[in-house]
Coordinates of N, CA and C in Angstrom, one line a residue:
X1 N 96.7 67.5 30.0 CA 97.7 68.3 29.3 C 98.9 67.4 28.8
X2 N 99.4 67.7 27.4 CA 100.4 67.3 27.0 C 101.7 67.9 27.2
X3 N 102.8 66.8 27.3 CA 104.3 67.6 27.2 C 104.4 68.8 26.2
X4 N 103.8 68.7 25.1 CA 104.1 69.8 24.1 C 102.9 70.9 24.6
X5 N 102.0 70.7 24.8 CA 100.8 72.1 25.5 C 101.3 72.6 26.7
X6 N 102.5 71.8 27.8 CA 102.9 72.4 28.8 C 104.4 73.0 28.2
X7 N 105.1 72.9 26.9 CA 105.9 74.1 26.5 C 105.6 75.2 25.9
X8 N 103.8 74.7 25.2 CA 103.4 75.8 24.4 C 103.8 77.2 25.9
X9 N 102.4 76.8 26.9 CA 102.1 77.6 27.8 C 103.2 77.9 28.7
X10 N 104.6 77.3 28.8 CA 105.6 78.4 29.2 C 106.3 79.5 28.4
X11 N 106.3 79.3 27.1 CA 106.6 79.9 26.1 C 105.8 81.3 26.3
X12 N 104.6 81.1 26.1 CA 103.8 81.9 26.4 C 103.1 83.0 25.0
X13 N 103.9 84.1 24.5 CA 104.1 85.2 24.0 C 104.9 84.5 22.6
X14 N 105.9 83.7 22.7 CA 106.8 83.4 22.1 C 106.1 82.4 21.0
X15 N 105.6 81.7 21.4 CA 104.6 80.8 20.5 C 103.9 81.2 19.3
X16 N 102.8 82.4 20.0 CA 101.9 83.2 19.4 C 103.0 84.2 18.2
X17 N 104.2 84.4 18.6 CA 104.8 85.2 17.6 C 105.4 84.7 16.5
X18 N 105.6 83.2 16.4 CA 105.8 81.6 15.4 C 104.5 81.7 14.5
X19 N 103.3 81.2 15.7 CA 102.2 81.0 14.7 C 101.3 82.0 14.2
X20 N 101.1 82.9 14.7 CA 100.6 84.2 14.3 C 101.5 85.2 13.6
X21 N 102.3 85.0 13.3 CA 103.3 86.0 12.4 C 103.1 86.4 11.3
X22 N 103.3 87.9 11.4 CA 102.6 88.7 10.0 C 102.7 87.7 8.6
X23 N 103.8 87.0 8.3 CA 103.3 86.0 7.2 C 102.8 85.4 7.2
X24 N 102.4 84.3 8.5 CA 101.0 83.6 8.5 C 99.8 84.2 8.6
X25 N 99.6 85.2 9.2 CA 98.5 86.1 9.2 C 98.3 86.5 7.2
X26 N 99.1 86.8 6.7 CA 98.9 87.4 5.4 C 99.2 86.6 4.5
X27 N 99.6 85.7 4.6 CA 99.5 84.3 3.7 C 97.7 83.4 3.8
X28 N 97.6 83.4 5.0 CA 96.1 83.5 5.3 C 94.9 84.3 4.5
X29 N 95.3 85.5 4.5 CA 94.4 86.4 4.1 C 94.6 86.4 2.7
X30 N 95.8 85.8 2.4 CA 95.6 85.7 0.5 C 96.5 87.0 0.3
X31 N 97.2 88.0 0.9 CA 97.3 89.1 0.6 C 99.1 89.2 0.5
X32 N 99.6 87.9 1.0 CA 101.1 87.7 0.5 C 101.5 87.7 -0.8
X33 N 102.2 88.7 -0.7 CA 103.3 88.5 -2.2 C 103.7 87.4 -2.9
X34 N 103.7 87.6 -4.3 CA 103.7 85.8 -4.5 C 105.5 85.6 -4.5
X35 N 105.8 86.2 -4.8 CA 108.0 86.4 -4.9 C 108.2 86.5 -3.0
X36 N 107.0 86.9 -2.0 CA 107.6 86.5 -0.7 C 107.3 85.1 -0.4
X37 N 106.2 84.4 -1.1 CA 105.9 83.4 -0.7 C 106.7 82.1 -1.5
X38 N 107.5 82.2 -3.1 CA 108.1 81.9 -3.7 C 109.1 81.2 -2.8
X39 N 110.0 82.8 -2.4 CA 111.2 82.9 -1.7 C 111.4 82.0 -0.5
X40 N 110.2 82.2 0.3 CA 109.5 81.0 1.2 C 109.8 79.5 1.0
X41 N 109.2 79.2 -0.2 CA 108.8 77.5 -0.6 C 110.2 77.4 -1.0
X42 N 110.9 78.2 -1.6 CA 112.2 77.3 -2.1 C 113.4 77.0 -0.7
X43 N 113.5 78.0 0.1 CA 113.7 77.5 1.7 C 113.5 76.6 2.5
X44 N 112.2 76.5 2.3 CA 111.7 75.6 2.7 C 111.8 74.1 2.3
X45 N 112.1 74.4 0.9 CA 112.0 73.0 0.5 C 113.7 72.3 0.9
X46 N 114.6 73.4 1.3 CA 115.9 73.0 1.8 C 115.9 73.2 2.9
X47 N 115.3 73.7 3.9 CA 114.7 73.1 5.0 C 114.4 71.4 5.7
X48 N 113.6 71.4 4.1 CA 113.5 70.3 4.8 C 113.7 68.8 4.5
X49 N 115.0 69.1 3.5 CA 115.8 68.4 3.5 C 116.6 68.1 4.9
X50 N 117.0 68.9 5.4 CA 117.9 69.0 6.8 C 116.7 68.2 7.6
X51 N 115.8 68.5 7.4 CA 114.6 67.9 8.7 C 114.4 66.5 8.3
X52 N 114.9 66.1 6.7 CA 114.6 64.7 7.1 C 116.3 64.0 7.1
X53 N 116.8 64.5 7.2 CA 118.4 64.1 7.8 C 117.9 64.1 9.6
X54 N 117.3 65.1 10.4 CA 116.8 65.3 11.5 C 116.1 64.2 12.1
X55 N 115.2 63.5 11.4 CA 114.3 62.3 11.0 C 115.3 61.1 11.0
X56 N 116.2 60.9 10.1 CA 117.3 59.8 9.9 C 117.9 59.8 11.8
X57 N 118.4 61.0 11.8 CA 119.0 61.1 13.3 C 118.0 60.4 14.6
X58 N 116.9 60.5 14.6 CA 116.0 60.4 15.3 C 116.0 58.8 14.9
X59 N 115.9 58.3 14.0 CA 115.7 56.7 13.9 C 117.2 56.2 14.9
X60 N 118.6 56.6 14.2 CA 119.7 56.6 14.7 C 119.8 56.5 16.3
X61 N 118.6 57.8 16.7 CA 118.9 57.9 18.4 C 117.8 56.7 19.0
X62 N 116.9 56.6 18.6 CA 116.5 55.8 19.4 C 116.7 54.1 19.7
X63 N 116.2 53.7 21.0 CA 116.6 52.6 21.8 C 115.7 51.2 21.1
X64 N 114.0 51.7 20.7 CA 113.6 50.9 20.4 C 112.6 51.1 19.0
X65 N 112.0 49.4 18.7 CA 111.4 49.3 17.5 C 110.1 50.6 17.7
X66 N 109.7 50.8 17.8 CA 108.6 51.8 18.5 C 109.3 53.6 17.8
X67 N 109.6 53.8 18.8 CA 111.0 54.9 18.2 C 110.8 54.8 16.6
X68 N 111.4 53.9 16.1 CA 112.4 53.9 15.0 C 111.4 54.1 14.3
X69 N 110.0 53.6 14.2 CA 108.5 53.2 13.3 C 108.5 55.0 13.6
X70 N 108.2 55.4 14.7 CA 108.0 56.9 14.9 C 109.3 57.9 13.7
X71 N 110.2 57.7 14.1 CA 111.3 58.1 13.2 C 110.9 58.6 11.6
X72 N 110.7 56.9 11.5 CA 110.3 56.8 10.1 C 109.1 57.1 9.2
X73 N 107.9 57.0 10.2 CA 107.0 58.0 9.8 C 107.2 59.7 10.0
X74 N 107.9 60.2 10.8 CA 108.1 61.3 10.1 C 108.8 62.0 9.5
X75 N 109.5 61.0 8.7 CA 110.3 60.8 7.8 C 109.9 60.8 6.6
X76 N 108.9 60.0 6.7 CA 107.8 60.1 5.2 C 106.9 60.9 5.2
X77 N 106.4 62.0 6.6 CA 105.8 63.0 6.1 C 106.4 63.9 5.3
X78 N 107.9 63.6 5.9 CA 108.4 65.1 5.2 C 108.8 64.8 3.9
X79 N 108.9 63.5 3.9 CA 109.2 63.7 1.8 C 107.8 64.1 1.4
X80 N 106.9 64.2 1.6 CA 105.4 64.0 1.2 C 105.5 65.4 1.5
X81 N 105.8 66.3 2.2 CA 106.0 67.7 2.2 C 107.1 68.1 1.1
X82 N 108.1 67.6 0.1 CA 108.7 68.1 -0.8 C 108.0 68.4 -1.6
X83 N 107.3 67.1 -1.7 CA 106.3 66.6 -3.6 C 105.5 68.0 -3.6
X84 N 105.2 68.7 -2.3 CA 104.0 69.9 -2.7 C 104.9 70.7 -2.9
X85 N 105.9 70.9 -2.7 CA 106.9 72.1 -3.1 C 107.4 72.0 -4.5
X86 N 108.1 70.6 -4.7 CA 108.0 70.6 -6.2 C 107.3 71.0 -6.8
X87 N 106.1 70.4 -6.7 CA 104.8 70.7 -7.5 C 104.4 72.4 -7.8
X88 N 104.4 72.8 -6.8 CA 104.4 74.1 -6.8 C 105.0 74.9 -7.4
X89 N 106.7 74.7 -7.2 CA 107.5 75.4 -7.9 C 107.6 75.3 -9.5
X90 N 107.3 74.1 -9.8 CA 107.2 73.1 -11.1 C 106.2 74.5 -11.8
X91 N 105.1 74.7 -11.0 CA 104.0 75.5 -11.8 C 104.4 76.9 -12.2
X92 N 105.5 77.1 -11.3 CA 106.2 78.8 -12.2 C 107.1 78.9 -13.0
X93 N 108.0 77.6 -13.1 CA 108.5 77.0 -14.4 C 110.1 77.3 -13.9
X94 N 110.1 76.9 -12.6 CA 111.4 76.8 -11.7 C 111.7 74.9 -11.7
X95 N 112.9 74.7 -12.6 CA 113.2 72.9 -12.1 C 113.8 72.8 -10.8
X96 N 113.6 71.5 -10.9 CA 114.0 70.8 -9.7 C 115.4 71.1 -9.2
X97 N 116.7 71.2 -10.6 CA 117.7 71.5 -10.4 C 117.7 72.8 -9.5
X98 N 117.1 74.2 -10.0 CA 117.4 75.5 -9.3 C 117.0 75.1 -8.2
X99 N 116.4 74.4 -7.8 CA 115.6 74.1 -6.3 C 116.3 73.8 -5.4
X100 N 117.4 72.7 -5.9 CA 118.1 71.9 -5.4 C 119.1 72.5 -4.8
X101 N 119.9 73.5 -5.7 CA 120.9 73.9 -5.4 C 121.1 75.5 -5.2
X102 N 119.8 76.2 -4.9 CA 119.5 77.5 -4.7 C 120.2 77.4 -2.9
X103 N 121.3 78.6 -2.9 CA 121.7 78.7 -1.7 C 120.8 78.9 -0.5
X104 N 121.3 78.3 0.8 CA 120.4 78.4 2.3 C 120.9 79.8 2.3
X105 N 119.7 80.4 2.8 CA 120.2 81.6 3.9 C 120.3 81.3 5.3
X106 N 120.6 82.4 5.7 CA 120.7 82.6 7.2 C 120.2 81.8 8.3
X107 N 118.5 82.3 8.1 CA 117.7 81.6 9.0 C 117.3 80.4 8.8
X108 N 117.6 79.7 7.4 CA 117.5 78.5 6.9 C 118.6 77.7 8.0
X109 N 119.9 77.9 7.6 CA 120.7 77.7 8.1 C 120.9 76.8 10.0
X110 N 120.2 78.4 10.3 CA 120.3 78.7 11.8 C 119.1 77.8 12.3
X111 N 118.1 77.2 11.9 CA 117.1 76.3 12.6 C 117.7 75.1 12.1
X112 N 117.6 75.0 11.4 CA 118.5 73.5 10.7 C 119.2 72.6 11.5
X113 N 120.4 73.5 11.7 CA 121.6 72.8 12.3 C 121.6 73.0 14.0
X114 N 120.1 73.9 14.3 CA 120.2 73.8 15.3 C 119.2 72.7 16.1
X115 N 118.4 72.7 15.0 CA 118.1 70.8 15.4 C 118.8 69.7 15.5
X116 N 119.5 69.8 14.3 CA 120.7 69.0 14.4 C 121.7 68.7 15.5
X117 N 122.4 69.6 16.0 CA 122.8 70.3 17.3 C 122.3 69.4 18.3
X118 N 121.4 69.6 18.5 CA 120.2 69.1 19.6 C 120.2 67.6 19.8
X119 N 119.9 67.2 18.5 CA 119.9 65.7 18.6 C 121.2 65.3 18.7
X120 N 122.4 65.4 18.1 CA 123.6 65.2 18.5 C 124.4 65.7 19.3
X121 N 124.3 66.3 20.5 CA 124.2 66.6 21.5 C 123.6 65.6 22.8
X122 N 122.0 65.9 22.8 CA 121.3 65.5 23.4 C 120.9 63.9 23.3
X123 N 119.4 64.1 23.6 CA 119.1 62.5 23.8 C 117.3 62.3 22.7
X124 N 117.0 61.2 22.4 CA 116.3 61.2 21.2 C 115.1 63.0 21.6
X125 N 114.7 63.0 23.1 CA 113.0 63.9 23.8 C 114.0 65.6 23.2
X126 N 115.0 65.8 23.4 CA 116.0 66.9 23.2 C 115.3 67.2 21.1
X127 N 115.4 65.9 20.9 CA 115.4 65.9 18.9 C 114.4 66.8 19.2
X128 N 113.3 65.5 19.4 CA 111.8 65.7 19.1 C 111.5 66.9 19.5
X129 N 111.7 67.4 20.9 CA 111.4 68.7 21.6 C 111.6 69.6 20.3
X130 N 112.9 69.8 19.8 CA 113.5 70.9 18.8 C 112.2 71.2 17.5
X131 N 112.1 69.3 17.1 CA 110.9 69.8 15.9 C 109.8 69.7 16.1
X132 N 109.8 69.5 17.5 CA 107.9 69.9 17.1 C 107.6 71.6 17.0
X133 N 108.0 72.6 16.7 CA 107.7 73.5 16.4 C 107.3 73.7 14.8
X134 N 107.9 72.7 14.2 CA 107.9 72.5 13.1 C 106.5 71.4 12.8
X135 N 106.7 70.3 13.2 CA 105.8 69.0 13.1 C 104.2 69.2 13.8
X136 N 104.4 70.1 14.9 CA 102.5 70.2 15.3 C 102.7 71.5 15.4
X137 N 103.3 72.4 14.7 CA 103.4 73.9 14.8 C 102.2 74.1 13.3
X138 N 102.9 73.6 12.4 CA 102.4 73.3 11.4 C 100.9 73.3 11.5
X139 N 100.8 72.3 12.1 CA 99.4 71.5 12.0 C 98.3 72.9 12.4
X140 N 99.1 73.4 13.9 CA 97.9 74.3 14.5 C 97.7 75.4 13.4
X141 N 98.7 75.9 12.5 CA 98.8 77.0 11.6 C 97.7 76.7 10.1
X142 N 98.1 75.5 10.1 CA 96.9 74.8 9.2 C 95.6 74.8 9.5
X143 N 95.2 74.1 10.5 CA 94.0 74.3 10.8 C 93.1 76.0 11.3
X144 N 94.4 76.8 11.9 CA 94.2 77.9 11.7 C 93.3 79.1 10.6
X145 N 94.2 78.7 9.6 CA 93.9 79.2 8.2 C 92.5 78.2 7.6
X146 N 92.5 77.1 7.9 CA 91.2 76.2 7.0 C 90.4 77.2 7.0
X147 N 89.7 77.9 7.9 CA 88.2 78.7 7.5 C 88.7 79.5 6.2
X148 N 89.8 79.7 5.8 CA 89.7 80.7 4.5 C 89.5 80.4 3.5
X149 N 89.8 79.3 3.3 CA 89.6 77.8 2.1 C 88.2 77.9 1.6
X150 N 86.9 78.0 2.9 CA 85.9 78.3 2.8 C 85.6 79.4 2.4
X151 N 86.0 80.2 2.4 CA 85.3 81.8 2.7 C 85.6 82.4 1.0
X152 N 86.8 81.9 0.0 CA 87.5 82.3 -0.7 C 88.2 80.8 -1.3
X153 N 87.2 80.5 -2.7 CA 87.3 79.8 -3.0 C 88.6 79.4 -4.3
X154 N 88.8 80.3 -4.0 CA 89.9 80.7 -5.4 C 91.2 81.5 -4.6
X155 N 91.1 81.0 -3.0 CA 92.8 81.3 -2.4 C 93.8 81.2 -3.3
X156 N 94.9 82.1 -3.5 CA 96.3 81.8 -3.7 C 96.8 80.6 -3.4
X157 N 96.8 80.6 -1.9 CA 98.0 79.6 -1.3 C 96.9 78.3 -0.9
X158 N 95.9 77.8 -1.3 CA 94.8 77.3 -1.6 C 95.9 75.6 -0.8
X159 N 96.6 75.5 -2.3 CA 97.1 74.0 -1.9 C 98.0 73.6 -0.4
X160 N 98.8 75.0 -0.1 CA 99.7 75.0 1.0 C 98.7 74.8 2.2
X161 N 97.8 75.7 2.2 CA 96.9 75.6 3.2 C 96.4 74.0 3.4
X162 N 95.7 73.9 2.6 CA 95.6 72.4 2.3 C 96.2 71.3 3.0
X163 N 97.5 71.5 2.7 CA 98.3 70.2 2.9 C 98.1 70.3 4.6
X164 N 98.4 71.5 4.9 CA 98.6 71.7 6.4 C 97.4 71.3 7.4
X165 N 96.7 71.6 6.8 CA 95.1 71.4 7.2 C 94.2 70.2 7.2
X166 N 94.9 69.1 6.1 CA 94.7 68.0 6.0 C 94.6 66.9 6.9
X167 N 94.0 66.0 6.8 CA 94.4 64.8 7.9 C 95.7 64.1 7.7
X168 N 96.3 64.0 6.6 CA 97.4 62.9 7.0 C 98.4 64.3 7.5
X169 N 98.2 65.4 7.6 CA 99.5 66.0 8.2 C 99.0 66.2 9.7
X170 N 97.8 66.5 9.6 CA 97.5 66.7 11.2 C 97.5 65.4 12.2
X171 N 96.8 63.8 11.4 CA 97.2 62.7 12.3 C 98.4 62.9 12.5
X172 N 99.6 62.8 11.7 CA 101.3 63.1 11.9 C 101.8 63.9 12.8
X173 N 100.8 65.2 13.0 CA 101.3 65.9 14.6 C 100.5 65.3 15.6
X174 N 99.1 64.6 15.6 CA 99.1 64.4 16.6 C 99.5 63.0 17.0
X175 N 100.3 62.0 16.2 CA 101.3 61.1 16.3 C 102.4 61.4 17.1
X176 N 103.0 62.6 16.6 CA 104.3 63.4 17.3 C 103.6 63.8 18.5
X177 N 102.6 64.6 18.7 CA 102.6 64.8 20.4 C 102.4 64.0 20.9
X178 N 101.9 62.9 21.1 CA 101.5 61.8 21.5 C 103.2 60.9 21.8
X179 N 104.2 61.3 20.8 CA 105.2 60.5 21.1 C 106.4 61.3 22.0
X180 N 106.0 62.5 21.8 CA 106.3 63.3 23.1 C 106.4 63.2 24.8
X181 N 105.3 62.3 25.0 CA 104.4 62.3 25.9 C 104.8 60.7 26.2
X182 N 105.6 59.4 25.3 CA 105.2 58.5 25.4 C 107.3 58.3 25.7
X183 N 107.8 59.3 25.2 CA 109.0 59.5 25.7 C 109.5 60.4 27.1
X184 N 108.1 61.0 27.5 CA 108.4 61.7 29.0 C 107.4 61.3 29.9
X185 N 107.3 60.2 30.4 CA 105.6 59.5 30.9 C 105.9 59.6 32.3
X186 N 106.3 60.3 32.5 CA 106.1 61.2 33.9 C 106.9 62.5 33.9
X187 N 106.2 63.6 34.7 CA 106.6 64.8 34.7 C 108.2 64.8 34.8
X188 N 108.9 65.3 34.2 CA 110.3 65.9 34.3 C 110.6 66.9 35.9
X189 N 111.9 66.8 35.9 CA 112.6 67.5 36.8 C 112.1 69.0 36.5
X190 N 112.0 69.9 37.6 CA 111.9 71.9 37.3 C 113.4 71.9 36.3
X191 N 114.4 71.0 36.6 CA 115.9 71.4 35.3 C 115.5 71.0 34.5
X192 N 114.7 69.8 34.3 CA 114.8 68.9 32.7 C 113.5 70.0 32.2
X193 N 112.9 69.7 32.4 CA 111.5 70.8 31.7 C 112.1 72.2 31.5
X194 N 112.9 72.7 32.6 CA 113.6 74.2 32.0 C 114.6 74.0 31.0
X195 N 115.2 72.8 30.7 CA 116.1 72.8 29.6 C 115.3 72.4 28.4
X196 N 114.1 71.7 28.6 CA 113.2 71.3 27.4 C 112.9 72.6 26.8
X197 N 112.2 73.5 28.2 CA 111.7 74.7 27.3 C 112.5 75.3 26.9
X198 N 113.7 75.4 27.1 CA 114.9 76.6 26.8 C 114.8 75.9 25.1
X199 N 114.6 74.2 24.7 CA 115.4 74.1 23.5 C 114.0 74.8 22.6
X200 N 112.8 74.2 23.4 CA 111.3 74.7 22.6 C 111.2 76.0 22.2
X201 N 111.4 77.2 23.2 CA 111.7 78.3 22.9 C 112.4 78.4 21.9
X202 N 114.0 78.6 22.2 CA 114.9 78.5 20.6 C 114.3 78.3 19.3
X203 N 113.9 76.9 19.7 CA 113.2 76.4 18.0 C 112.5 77.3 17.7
X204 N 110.8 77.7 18.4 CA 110.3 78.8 18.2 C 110.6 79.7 17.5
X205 N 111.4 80.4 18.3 CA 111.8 81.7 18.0 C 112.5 81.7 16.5
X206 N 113.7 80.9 16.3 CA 114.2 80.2 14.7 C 112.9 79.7 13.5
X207 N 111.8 79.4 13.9 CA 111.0 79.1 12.9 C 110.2 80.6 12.8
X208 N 110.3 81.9 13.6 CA 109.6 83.1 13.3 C 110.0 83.5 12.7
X209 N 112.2 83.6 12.5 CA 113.1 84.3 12.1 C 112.6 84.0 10.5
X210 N 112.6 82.6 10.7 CA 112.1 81.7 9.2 C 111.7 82.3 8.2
X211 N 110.2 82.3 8.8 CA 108.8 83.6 8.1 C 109.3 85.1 7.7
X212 N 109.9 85.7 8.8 CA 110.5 86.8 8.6 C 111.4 87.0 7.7
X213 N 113.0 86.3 7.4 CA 113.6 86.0 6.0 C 112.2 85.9 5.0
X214 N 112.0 85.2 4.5 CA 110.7 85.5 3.3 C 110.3 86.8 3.4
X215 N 109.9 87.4 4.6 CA 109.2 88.8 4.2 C 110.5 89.7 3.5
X216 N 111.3 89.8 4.7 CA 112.8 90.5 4.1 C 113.4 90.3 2.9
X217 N 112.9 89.4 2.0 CA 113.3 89.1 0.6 C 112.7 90.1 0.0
X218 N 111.6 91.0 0.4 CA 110.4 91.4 -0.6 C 111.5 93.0 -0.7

């Protein structure tokens, strides 16, 4: 068992309501609104801006060359995560400008800076803890959805699925758990692991609210 499968499984309930949430469920099914899923990607794509400032911080916190290589690779996933947003948005005939400077909401906001928070605060396992809800949350949500790719060959969200489901995003999470595990290489204290999961929860729970904003746009 990994550090990150031993916060999935205290979470418990809380996980399953992240990655199973009626917009991944119906983004899956193809049956998502395209102006909820729009509303989505343009969030997102300011999202994750902040996540690669999150990324910068993470190079910043850590002690050694190892770290920083980790840092920086997922650093480069996440620009590699804009380019499909661009691209995307590019196809409804939204520029880059409106993209750029399309106001955060709420829940944008509130996961953001509460990674942020975290890392400047805490210590580099505090960062990482925060995004892996983001970094291998992804991945499981990806590989999730792949049988639909199959089934339905003419999906909507065809490319998003895609990316998620792909190998260079799924090596990238399991690079991040693995660096989870290579920054806690022996079991944590009953406090350190209850403050880990207190921050894993949080995150969680802020990347549901996430999905939710998109629906509430509709």
């Amino acid at each position: 068992m990994s550090l990150f499968d031993d916060l999935k499984a205290a979470i418990g309930p809380q996980w399953t309501a992240y990655t199973d949430h009626e917009f991944v469920r119906r983004l899956g099914e193809g049956t998502l609104p395209l102006a909820v899923f729009q509303d989505y990607l343009i969030q997102d794509y300011l999202f994750l801006v902040q996540f690669a400032r999150a990324n910068a911080l993470a190079a910043y916190k850590s002690r050694n060359l190892a770290d920083i290589e980790q840092a920086a690779r997922g650093l480069s996933a996440i620009l590699n995560e804009t380019h499909l947003h661009r691209r995307l948005i590019s196809e409804w005939g939204i520029d880059t400008h409106r993209l750029s400077t399309a106001p955060e909401k709420q829940a944008t906001v509130a996961y953001t800076r509460y990674v942020l928070d975290c890392g400047m605060a805490g210590d580099l396992l505090d960062l990482q803890v925060a995004l892996a809800p983001c970094t291998i949350g992804y991945a499981e949500i990806g590989t999730a959805l792949a049988p639909a790719l199959r089934t339905d060959p003419e999906h909507p969200y065809r490319d998003w699925i895609a990316e998620y489901a792909g190998e260079d995003f799924q090596r990238a999470a399991r690079e991040a758990t693995a660096h989870l595990d290579s920054l806690c290489p022996q079991p944590p204290s009953p406090q350190r692991f209850a403050d880990l999961t207190g921050i894993f929860r949080t995150a969680s729970r802020l990347e549901a609210d996430f999905w939710q904003q998109a629906l509430d746009a509709a």
